[in-house]
Each structure stands twice: as C-alpha cells, then as structure tokens.
PDB file of C-alpha atoms and ligand atoms in Angstrom:
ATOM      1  CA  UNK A   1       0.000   0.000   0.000  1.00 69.00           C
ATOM      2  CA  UNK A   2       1.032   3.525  -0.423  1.00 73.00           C
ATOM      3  CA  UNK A   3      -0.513   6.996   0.666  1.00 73.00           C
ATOM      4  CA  UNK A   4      -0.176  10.098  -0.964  1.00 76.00           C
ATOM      5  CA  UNK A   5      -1.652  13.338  -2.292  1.00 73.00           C
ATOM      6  CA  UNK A   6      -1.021  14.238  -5.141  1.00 68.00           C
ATOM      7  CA  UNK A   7      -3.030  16.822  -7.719  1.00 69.00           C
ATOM      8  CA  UNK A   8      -5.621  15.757  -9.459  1.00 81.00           C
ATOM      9  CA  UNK A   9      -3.898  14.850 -13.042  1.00 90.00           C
ATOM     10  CA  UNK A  10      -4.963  11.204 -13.478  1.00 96.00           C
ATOM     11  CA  UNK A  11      -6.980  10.791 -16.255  1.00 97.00           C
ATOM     12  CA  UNK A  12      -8.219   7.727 -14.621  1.00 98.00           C
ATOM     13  CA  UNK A  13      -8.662   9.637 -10.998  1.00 98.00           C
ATOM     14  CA  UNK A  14     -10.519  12.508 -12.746  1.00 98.00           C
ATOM     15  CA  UNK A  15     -12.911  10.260 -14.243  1.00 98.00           C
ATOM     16  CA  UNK A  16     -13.683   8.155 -11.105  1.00 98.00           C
ATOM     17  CA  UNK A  17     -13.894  11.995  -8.856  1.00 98.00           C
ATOM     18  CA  UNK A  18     -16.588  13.133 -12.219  1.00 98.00           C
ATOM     19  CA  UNK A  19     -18.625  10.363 -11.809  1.00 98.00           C
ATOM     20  CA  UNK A  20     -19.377  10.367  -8.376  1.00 98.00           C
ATOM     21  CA  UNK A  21     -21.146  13.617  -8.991  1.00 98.00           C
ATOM     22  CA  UNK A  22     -23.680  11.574 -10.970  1.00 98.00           C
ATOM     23  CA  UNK A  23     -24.644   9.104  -7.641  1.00 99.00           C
ATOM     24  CA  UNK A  24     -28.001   8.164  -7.728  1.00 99.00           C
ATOM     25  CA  UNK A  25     -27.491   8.071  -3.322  1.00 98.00           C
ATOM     26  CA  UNK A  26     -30.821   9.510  -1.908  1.00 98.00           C
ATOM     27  CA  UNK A  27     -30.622   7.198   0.977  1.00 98.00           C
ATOM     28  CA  UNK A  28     -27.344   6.997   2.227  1.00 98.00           C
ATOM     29  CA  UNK A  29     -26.238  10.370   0.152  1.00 98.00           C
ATOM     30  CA  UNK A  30     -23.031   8.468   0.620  1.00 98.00           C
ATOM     31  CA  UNK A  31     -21.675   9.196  -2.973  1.00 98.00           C
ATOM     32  CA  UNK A  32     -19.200   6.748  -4.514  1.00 99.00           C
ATOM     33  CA  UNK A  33     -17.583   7.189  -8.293  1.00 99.00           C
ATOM     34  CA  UNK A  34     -15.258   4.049  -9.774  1.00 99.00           C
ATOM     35  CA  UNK A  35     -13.340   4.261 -13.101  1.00 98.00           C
ATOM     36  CA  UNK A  36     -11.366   1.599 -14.792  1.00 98.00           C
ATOM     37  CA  UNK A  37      -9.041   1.513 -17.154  1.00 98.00           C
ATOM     38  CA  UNK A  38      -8.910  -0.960 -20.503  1.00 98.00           C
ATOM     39  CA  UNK A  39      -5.542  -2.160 -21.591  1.00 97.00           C
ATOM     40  CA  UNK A  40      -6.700  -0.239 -24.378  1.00 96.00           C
ATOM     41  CA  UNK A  41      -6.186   2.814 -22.534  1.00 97.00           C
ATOM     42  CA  UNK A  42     -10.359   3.391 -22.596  1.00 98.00           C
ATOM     43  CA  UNK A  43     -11.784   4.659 -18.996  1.00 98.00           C
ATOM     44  CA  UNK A  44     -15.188   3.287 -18.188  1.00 98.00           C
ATOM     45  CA  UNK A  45     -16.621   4.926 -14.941  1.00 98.00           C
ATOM     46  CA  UNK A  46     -19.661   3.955 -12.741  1.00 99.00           C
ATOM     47  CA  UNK A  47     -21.603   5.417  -9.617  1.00 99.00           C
ATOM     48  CA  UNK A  48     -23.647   4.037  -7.093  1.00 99.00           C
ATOM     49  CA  UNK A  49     -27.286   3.454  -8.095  1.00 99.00           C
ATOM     50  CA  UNK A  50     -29.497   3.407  -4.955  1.00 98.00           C
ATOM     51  CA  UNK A  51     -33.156   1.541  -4.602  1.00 98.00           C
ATOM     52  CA  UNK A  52     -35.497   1.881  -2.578  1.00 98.00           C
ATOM     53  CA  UNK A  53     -35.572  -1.838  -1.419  1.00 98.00           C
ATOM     54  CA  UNK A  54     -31.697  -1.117  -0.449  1.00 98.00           C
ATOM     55  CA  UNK A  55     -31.100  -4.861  -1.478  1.00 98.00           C
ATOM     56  CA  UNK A  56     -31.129  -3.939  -5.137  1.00 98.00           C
ATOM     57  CA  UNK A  57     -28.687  -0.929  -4.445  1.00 98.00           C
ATOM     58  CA  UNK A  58     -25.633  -1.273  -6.907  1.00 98.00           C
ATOM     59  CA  UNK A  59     -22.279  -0.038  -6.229  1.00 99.00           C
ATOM     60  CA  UNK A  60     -20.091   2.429  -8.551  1.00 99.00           C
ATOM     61  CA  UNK A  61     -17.491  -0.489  -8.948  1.00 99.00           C
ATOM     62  CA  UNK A  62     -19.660  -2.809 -10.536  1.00 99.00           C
ATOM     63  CA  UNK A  63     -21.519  -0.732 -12.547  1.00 99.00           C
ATOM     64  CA  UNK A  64     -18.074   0.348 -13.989  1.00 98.00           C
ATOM     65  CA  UNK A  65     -16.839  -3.328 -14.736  1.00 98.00           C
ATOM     66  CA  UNK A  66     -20.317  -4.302 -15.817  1.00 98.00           C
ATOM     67  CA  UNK A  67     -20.379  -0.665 -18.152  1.00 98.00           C
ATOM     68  CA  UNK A  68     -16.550  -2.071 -19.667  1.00 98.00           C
ATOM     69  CA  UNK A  69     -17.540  -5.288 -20.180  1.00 98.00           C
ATOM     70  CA  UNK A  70     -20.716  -4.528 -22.091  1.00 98.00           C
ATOM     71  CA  UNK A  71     -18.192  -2.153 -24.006  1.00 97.00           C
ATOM     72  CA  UNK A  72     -16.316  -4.965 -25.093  1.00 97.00           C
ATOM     73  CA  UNK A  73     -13.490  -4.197 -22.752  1.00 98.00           C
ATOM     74  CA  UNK A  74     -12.128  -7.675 -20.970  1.00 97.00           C
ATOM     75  CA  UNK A  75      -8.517  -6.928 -19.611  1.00 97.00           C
ATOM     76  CA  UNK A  76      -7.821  -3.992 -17.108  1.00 98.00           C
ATOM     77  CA  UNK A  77      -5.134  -2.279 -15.347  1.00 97.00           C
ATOM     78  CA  UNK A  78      -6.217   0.125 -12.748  1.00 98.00           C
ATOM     79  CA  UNK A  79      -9.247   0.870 -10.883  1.00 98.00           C
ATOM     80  CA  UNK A  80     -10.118   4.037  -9.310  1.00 98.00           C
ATOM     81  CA  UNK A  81     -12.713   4.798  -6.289  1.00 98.00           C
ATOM     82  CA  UNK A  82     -13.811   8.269  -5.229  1.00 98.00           C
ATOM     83  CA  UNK A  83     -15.673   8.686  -2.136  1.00 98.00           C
ATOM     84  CA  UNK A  84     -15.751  11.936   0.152  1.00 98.00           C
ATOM     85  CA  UNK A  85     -13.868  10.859   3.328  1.00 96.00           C
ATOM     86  CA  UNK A  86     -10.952  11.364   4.657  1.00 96.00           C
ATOM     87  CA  UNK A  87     -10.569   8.027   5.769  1.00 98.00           C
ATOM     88  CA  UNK A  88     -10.291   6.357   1.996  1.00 98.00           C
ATOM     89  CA  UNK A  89     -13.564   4.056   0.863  1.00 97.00           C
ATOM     90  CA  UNK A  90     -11.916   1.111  -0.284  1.00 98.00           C
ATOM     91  CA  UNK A  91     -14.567  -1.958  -2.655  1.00 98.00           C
ATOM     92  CA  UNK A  92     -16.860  -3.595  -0.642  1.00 98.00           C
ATOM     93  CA  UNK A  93     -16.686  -7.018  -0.278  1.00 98.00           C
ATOM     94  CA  UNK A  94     -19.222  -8.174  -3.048  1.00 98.00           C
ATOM     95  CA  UNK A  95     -16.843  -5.990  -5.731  1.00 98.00           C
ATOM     96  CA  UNK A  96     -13.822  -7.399  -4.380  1.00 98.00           C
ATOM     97  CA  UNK A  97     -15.163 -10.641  -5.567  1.00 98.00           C
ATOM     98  CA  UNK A  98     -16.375  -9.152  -9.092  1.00 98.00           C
ATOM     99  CA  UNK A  99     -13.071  -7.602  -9.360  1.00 98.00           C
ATOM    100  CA  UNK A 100     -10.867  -9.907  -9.174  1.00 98.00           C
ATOM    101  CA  UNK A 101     -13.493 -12.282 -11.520  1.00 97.00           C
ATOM    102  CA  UNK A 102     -12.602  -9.713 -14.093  1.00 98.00           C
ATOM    103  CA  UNK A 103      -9.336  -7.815 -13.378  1.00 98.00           C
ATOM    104  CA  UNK A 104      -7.196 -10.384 -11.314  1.00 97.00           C
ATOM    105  CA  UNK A 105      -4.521  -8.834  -8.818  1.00 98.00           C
ATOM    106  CA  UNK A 106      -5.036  -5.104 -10.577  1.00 98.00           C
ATOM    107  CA  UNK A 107      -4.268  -2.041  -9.175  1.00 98.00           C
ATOM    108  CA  UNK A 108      -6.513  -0.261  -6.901  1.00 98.00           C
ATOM    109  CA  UNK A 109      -6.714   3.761  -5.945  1.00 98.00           C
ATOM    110  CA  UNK A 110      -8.084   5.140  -3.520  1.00 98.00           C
ATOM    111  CA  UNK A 111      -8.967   8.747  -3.838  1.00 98.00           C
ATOM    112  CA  UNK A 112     -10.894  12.096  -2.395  1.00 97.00           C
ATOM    113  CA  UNK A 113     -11.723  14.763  -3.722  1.00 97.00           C
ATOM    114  CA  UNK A 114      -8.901  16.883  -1.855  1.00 96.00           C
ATOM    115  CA  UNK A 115      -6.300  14.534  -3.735  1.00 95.00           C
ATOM    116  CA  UNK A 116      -5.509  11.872  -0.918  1.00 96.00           C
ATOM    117  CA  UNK A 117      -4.832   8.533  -2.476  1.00 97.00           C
ATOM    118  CA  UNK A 118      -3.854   5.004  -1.814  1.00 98.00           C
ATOM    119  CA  UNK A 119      -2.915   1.995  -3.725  1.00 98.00           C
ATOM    120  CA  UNK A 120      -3.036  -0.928  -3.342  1.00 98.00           C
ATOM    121  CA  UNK A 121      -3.055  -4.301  -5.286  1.00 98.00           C
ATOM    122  CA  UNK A 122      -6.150  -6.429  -5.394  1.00 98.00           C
ATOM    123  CA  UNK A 123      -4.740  -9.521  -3.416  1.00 98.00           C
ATOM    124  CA  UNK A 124      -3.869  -7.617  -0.225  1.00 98.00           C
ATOM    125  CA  UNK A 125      -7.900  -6.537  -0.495  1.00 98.00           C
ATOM    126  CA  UNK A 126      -8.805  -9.822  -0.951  1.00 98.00           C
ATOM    127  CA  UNK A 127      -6.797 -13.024  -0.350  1.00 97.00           C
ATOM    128  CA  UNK A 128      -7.488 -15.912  -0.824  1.00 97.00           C
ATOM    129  CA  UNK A 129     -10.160 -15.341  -3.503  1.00 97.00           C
ATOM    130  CA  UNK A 130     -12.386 -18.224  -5.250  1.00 96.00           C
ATOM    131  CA  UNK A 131     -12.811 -18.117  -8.634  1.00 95.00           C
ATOM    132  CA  UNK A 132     -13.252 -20.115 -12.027  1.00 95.00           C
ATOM    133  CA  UNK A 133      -9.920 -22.487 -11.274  1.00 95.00           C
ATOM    134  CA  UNK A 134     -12.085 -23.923  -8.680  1.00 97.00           C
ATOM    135  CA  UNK A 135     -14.761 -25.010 -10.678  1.00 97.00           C
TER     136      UNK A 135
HETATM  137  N1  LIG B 201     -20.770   1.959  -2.125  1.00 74.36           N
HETATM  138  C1  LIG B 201     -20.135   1.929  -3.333  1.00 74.36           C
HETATM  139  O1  LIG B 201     -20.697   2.336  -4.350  1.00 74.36           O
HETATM  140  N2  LIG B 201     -18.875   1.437  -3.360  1.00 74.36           N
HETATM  141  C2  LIG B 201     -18.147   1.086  -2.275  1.00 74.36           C
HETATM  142  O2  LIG B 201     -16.998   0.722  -2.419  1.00 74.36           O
HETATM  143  C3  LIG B 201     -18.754   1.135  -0.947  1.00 74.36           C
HETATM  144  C4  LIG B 201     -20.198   1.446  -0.909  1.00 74.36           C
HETATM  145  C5  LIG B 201     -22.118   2.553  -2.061  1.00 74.36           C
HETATM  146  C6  LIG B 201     -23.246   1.602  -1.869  1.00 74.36           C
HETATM  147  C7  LIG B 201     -24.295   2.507  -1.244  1.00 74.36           C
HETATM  148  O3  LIG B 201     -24.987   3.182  -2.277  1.00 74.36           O
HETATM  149  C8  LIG B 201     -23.484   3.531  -0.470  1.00 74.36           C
HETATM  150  O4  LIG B 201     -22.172   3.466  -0.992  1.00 74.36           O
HETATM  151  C9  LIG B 201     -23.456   3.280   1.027  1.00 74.36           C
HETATM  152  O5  LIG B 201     -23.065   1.995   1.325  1.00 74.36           O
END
C-alpha cells in the first residue's frame, strides 16, 4: 500500500472523482464514483445506483466493470474509487469478488476529492479469492 496526495492529473482519478457527482445516493447520500481503465487505454466509470428496497442498491465499482464489459473491454489495469472521506472508501466485499473475476490482482486507488490517495493491489484486499480455477 502507499498513501499520498497528489493533484488531481490522473486521467483515470478525474474520471472516477466526475462520476461520483452523478450518484443516484438519496438514501445513504453516501456518494461513490469508480473508473477503470482498458488495456486499451479506454476509462469506463460507474456510480452508485441506490433503490429503494436497499437490497437492489448497486455499487459504482460494478456498474463500472459491468459498463466495460458490455463495451467490449475484458482486460484492465487500474481501478479508481472516489468517495468523500478522509478516511479512503476502499470496494466492498461483493466488488472485491467481481473484481478480481474480471481484473485479477489489478491495481486499486483510492482517492478524495482533496487529492488523498492510496494503492493498493487487489490480493492484499482480498486473499485468498475463489474463482473459475475452482470449478
Ligand atoms: N458503495 C459503493 O458504491 N462502493 C463502495 O466501495 C462502498 C459502498 C455505495 C453503496 C451505497 O450506495 C453507499 O455506498 C453506502 O453503502
């Protein structure tokens, strides 16, 4: 892991901090924006899309991997995740799982919107993961 902050530059930070601001969050207001990035170089970005059963809520990470993938996208290198707290919002557990389904041990930012970031690598999220080579 590293910690940093650093202005706001990254294409691929820019693009998860822009679409946060279009969080569908009127019951938690807790606004989350992901991005990730192709090996293509394309950024696909996602934001949390509340319901009002809560159960159906979806969060900014997987709408960004499910955005790429129905983009034709299929290999990544870096995910981003904006959230507005000091103390970084790192992928629940559910897109851990979907992450590493579709990205493997990728690289993972944390960011706010005052420029703090960390990074991390997938695996040290999320050890141990089970996936298709158990099947
Ligand atoms: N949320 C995300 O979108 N991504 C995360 O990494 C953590 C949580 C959303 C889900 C819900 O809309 C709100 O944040 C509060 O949990």
């Amino acid at each position: 892991m590293s910690f940093a902050w650093a202005p706001m530059t990254d294409p691929l930070l820019v693009a998860a901090l822009g679409a946060r601001e279009n969080a569908f969050a009127p019951f938690s207001k807790f606004k989350v924006g992901a991005a990730i990035e192709g090996l293509d170089g394309r950024i696909h970005t996602g934001c949390n899309v509340e319901n009002a059963t809560y159960g159906l809520t979806m969060c900014a990470e997987r709408v960004a991997v499910y955005k790429a993938v129905s983009e034709g996208a299929r290999r990544f290198k870096r995910v981003a995740v904006a959230a507005e707290s000091d103390n970084l919002t790192p992928p629940c557990g559910a897109c851990r799982q979907i992450l590493w389904e579709f990205c493997g041990d990728v690289e993972i930012v944390l960011v706010n919107p005052r420029g703090k970031i960390e990074t991390f690598r997938l695996k040290d999220l999320f050890p141990r993961p089970f996936d298709v080579s158990y099947l």
